[in-house]
Short mmCIF file of C-alpha atoms in Angstrom, two decimals:
data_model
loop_
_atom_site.label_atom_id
_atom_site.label_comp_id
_atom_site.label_asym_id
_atom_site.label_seq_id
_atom_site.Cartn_x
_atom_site.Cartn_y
_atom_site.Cartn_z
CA UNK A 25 -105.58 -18.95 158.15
CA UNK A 26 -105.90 -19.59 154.55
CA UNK A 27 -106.87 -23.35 154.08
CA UNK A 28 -104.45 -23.31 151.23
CA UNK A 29 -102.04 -24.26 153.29
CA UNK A 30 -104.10 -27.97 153.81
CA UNK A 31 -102.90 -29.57 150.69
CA UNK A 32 -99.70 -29.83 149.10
CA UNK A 33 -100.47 -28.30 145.63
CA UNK A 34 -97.29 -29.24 144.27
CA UNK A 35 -97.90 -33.00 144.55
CA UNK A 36 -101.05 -32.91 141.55
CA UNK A 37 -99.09 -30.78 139.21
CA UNK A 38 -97.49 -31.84 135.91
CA UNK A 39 -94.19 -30.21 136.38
CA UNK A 40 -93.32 -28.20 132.97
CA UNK A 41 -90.53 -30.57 130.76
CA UNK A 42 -91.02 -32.90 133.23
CA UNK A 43 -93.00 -36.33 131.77
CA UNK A 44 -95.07 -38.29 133.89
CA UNK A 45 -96.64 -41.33 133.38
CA UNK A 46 -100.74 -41.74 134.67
CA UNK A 47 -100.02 -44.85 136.18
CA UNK A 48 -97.85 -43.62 138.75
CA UNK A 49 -100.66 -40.88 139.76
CA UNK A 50 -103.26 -42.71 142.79
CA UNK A 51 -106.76 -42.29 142.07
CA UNK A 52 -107.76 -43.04 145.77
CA UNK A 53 -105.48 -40.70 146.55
CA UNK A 54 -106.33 -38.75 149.19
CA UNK A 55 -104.10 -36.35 150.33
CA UNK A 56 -103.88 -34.90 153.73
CA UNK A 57 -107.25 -35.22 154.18
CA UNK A 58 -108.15 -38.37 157.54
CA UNK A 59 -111.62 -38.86 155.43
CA UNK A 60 -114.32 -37.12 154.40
CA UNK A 61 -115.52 -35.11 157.44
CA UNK A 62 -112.43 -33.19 157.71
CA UNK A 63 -112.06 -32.78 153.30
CA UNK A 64 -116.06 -31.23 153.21
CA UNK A 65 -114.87 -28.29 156.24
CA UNK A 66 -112.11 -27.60 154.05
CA UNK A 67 -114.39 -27.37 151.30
CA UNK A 68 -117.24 -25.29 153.40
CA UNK A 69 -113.85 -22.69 154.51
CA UNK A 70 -112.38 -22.64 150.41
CA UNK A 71 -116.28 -21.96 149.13
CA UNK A 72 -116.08 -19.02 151.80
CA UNK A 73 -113.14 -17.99 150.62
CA UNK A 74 -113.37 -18.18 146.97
CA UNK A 75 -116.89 -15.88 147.34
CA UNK A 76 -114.79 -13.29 148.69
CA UNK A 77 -112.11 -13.59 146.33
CA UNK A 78 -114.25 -13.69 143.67
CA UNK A 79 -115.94 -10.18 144.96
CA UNK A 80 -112.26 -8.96 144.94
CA UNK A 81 -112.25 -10.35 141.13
CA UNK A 82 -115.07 -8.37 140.37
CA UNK A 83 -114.21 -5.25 141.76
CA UNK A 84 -110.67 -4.96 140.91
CA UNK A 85 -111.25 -5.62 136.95
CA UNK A 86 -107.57 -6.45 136.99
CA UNK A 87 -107.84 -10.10 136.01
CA UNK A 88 -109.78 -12.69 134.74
CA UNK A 89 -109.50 -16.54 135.24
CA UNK A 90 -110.94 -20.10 133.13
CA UNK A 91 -111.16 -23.11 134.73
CA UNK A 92 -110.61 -26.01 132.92
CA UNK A 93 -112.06 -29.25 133.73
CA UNK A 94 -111.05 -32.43 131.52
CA UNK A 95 -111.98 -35.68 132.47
CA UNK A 96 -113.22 -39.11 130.99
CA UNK A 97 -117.15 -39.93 131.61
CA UNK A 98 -118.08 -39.99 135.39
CA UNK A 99 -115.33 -38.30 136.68
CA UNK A 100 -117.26 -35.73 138.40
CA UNK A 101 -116.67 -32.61 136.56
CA UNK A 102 -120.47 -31.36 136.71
CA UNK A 103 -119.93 -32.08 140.71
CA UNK A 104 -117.09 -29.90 140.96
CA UNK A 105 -118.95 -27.18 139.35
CA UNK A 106 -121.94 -27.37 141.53
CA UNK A 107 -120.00 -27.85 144.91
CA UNK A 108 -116.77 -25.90 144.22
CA UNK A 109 -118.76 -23.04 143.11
CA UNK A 110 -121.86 -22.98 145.21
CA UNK A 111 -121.03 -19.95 147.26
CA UNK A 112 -120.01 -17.27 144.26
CA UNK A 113 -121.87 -14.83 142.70
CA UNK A 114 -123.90 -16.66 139.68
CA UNK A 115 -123.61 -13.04 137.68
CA UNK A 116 -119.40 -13.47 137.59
CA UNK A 117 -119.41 -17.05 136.90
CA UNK A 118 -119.83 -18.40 132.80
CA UNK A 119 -119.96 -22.13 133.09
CA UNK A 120 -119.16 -23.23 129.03
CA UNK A 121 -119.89 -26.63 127.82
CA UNK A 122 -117.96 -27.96 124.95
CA UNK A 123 -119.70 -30.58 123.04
CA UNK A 124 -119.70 -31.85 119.50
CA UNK A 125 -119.06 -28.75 117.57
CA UNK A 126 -121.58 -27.13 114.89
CA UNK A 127 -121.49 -26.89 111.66
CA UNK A 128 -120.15 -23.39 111.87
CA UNK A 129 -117.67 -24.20 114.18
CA UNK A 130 -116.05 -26.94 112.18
CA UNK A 131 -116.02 -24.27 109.46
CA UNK A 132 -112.78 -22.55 111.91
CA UNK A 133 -109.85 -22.75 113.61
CA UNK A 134 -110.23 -25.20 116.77
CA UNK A 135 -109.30 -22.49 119.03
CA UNK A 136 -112.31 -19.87 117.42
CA UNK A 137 -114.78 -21.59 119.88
CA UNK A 138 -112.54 -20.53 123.38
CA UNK A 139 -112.16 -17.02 121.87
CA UNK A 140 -115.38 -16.36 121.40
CA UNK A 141 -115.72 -17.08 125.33
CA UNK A 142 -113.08 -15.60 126.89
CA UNK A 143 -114.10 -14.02 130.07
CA UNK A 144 -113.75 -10.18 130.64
CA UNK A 145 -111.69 -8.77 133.28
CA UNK A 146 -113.01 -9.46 136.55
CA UNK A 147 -115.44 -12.32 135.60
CA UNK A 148 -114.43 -16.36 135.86
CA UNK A 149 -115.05 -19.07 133.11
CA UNK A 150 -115.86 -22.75 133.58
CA UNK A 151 -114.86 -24.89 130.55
CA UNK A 152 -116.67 -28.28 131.34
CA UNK A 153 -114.64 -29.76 128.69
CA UNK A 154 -112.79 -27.65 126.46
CA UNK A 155 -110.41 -27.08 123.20
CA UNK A 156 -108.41 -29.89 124.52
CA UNK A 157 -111.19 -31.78 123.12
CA UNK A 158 -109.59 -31.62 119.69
CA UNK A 159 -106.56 -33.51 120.93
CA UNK A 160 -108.31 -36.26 122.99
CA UNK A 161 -111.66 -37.50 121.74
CA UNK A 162 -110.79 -36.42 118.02
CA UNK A 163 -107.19 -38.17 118.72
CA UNK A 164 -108.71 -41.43 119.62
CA UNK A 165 -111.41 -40.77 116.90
CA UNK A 166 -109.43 -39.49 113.86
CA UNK A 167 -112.69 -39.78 111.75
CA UNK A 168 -114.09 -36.34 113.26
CA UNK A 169 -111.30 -34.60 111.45
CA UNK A 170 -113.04 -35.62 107.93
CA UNK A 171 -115.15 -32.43 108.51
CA UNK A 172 -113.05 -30.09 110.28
CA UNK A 173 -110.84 -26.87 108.50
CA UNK A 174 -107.16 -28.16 108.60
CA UNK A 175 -104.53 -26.10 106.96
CA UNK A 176 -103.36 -29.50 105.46
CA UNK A 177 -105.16 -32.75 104.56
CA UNK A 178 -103.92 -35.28 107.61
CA UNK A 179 -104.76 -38.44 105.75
CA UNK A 180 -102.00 -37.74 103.83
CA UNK A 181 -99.24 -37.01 106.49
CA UNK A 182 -98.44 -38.38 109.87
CA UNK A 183 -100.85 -37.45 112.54
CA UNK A 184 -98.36 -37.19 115.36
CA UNK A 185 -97.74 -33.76 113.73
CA UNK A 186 -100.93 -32.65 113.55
CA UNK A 187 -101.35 -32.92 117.48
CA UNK A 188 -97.56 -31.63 117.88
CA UNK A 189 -99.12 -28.56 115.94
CA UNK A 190 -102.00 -28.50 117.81
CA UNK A 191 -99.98 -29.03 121.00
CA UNK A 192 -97.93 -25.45 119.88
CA UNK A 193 -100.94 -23.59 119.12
CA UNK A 194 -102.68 -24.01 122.48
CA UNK A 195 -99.63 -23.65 124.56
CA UNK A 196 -98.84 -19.83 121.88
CA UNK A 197 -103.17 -19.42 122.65
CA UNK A 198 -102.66 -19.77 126.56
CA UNK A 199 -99.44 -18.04 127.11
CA UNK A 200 -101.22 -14.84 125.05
CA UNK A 201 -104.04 -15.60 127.37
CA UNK A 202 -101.13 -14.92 130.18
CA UNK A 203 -99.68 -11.85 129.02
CA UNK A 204 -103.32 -10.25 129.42
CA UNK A 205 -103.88 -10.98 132.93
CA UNK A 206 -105.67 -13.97 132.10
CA UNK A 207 -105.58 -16.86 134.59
CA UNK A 208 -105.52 -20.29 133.77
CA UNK A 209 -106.53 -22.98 136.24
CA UNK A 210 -106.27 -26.78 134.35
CA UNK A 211 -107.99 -29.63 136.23
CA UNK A 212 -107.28 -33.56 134.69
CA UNK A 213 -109.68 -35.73 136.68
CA UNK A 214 -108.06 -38.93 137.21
CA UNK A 215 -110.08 -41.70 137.63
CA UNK A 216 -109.67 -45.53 138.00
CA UNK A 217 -111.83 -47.67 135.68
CA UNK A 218 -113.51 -50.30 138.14
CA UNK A 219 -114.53 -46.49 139.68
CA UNK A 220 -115.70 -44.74 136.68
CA UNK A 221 -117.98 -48.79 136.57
CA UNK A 222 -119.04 -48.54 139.98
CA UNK A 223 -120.66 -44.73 138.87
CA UNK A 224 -122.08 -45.91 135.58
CA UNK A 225 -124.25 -48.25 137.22
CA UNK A 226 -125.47 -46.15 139.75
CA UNK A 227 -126.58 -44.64 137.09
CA UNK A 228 -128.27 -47.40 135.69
CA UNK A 229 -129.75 -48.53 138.78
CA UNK A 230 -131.23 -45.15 140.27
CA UNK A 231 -134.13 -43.85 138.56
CA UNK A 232 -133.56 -40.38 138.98
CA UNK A 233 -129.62 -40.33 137.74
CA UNK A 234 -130.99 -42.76 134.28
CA UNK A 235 -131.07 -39.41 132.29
CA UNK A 236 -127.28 -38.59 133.36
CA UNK A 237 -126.70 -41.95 131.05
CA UNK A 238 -125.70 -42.75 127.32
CA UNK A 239 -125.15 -45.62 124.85
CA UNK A 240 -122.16 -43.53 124.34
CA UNK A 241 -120.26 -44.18 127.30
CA UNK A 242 -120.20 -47.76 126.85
CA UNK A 243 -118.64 -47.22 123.92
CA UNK A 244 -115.97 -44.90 124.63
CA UNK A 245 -115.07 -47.09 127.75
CA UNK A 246 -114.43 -49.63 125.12
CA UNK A 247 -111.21 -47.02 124.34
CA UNK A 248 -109.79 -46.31 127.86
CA UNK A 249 -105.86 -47.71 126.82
CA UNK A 250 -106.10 -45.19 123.78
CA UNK A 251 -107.98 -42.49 126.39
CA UNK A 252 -105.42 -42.76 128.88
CA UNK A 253 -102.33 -42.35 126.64
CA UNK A 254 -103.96 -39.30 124.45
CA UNK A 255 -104.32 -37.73 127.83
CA UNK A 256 -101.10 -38.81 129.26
CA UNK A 257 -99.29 -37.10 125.82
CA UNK A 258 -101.84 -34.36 125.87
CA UNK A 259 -100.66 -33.22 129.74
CA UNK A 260 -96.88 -34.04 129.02
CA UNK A 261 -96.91 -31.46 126.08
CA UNK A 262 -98.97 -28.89 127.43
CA UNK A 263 -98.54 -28.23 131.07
CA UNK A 264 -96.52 -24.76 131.20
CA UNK A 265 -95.27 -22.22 133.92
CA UNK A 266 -97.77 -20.02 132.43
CA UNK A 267 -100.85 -22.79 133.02
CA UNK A 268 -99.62 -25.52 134.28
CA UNK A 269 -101.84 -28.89 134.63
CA UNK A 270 -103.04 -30.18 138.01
CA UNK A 271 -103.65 -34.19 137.61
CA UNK A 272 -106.49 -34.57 140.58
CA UNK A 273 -107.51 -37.89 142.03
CA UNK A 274 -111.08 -38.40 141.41
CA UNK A 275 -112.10 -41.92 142.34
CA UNK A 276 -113.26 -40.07 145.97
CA UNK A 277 -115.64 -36.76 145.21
CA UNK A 278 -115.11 -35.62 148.30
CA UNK A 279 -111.28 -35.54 148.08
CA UNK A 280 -111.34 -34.16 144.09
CA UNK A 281 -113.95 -31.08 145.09
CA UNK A 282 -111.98 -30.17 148.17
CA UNK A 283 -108.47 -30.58 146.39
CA UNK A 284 -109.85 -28.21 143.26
CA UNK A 285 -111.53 -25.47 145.83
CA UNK A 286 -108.25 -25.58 147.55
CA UNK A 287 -105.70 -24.98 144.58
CA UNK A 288 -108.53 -22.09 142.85
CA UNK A 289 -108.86 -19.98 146.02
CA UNK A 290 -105.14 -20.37 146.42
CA UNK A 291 -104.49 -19.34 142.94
CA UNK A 292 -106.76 -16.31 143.06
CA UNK A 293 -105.09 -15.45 146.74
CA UNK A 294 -101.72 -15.32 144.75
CA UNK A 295 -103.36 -12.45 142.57
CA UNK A 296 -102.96 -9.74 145.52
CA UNK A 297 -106.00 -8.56 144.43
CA UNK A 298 -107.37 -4.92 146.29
CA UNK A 299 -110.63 -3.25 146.12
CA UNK A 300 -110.13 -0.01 143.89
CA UNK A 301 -109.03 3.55 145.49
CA UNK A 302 -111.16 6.43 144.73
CA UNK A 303 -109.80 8.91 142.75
CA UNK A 304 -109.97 12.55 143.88
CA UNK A 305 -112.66 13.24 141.74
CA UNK A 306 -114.44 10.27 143.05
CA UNK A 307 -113.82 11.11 146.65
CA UNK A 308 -114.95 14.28 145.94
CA UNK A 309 -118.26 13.26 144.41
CA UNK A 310 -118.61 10.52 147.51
CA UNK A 311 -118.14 13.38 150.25
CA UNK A 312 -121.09 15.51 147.66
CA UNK A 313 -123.56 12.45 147.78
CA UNK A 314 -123.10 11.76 151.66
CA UNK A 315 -123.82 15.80 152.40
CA UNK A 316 -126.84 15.51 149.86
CA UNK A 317 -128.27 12.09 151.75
CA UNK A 318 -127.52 14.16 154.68
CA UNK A 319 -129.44 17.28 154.34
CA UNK A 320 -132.72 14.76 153.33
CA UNK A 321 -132.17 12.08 155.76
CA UNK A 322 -136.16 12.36 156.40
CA UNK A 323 -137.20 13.61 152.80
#
């Protein structure tokens, strides 16, 4: 049986038109799940599924699919990654960070960096971060706009319209992404302050995590109020039927990995996806190679 059928995936989406509120969305949450034996065999049965589906993926060339992970610092987006995706194929997987943007970069449209790594059909893309970057950390930091191509100078106008704008564009970006069999999967990793605390000074204190830690953190934590409304805005305007966002509790790893594997393999089960027919021609070239193996089984 499908293990999709563990969690109810309805409870972490942002309902389209519908606003929510973060606050009302558990970070300890952890679903149907007794603890964490029974959440990492869900996990070890999704893994095993999602490596098949993702064969299917490959095969079929009928689809492709991004995953987006957004998330304040410690959430446990690079944990997702490297659990959720341990069992597929690293030659159909394109993990994508998106960081401070180059020179170049700033020289386009926001949404030039995605297009340039949109995966082909049958292949998946991580975003580990993404173009939702440009209406979080830039929102709460207005300054990075100073050096970015606008179509209109922002210091002179409201800004609520220039996220509005940005709002349309991305939702007009995905639902093109749609319409070409393109599969988007949105992840918001919610997690509680005194957590994302707790995991910043295990950071501190264990030698061998040190590197995972920056200056920087403490001083974006400074901005969690402004954080948490950009992102409650950001999901409000931008979860659609065509790629909806999932809000995923993430103060318990075990729960957020096992809740993401879940609603992906689900998602690509949805697809229908088959392994191609033959065509006659093929078949016909199949039933040549098998008689020529055949006649030199022993060379």
């Amino acid at each position: 049986m499908s293990q999709s059928s563990r969690l109810d995936h309805d409870a972490y989406l942002v309902q389209p038109g519908k606003k929510i509120r973060l606050k009302d969305y558990a970070t300890d949450f952890t679903g149907e799940f007794r603890n964490k034996a029974d959440a990492k065999e869900a996990l070890r049965e999704d893994v095993a599924e999602l490596a098949a589906a993702q064969d299917l993926l490959w095969a079929s060339k009928e689809h492709a699919l991004i995953i987006i992970l957004q998330a304040l610092d410690a959430a446990g987006k690079d944990s997702i990654i490297k659990h959720v995706m341990s069992g597929v194929n690293p030659q159909g997987v394109n993990v994508y960070s998106f960081k401070a943007p180059t020179e170049e970069e700033r020289l386009h449209h926001f949404l030039w960096r995605p297009m340039r790594v949109l995966p082909p059909r049958g292949l998946i893309a991580i975003f580990n971060r993404s173009y939702y970057e440009e209406v979080l950390i830039v929102r709460v930091h207005p300054r990075f706009l100073e050096n970015q191509w606008l179509p209109s100078d922002p210091r002179e106008k409201d800004l609520k319209k220039l996220w509005q704008l940005r709002y349309d564009e991305i939702k007009a970006f995905e639902k093109e992404l749609s319409g070409q069999n393109l599969q988007l999967l949105k992840f918001f990793l919610h997690i509680s302050k005194k957590e994302q605390r707790k995991r910043f000074l295990k950071r501190l204190d264990e030698p061998d995590k040190n590197w995972k830690f920056s200056a920087d953190d403490i001083r974006e934590r400074k901005f969690w109020n402004e954080y948490q409304e950009a992102y409650e805005d950001m999901l409000n305007a931008t979860s659609t039927e065509w790629a909806p966002w999932h809000i995923i509790p993430a103060d318990k790893k075990w729960f957020a990995r096992a809740c993401v594997a879940d609603i992906i393999t689900a998602a690509i089960a949805r697809l229908d996806l088959r392994y191609p027919v033959p065509s006659e021609t093929e078949r016909a070239e199949l039933a040549e190679a098998r008689r020529e193996l055949e006649r030199g089984a022993d060379d």
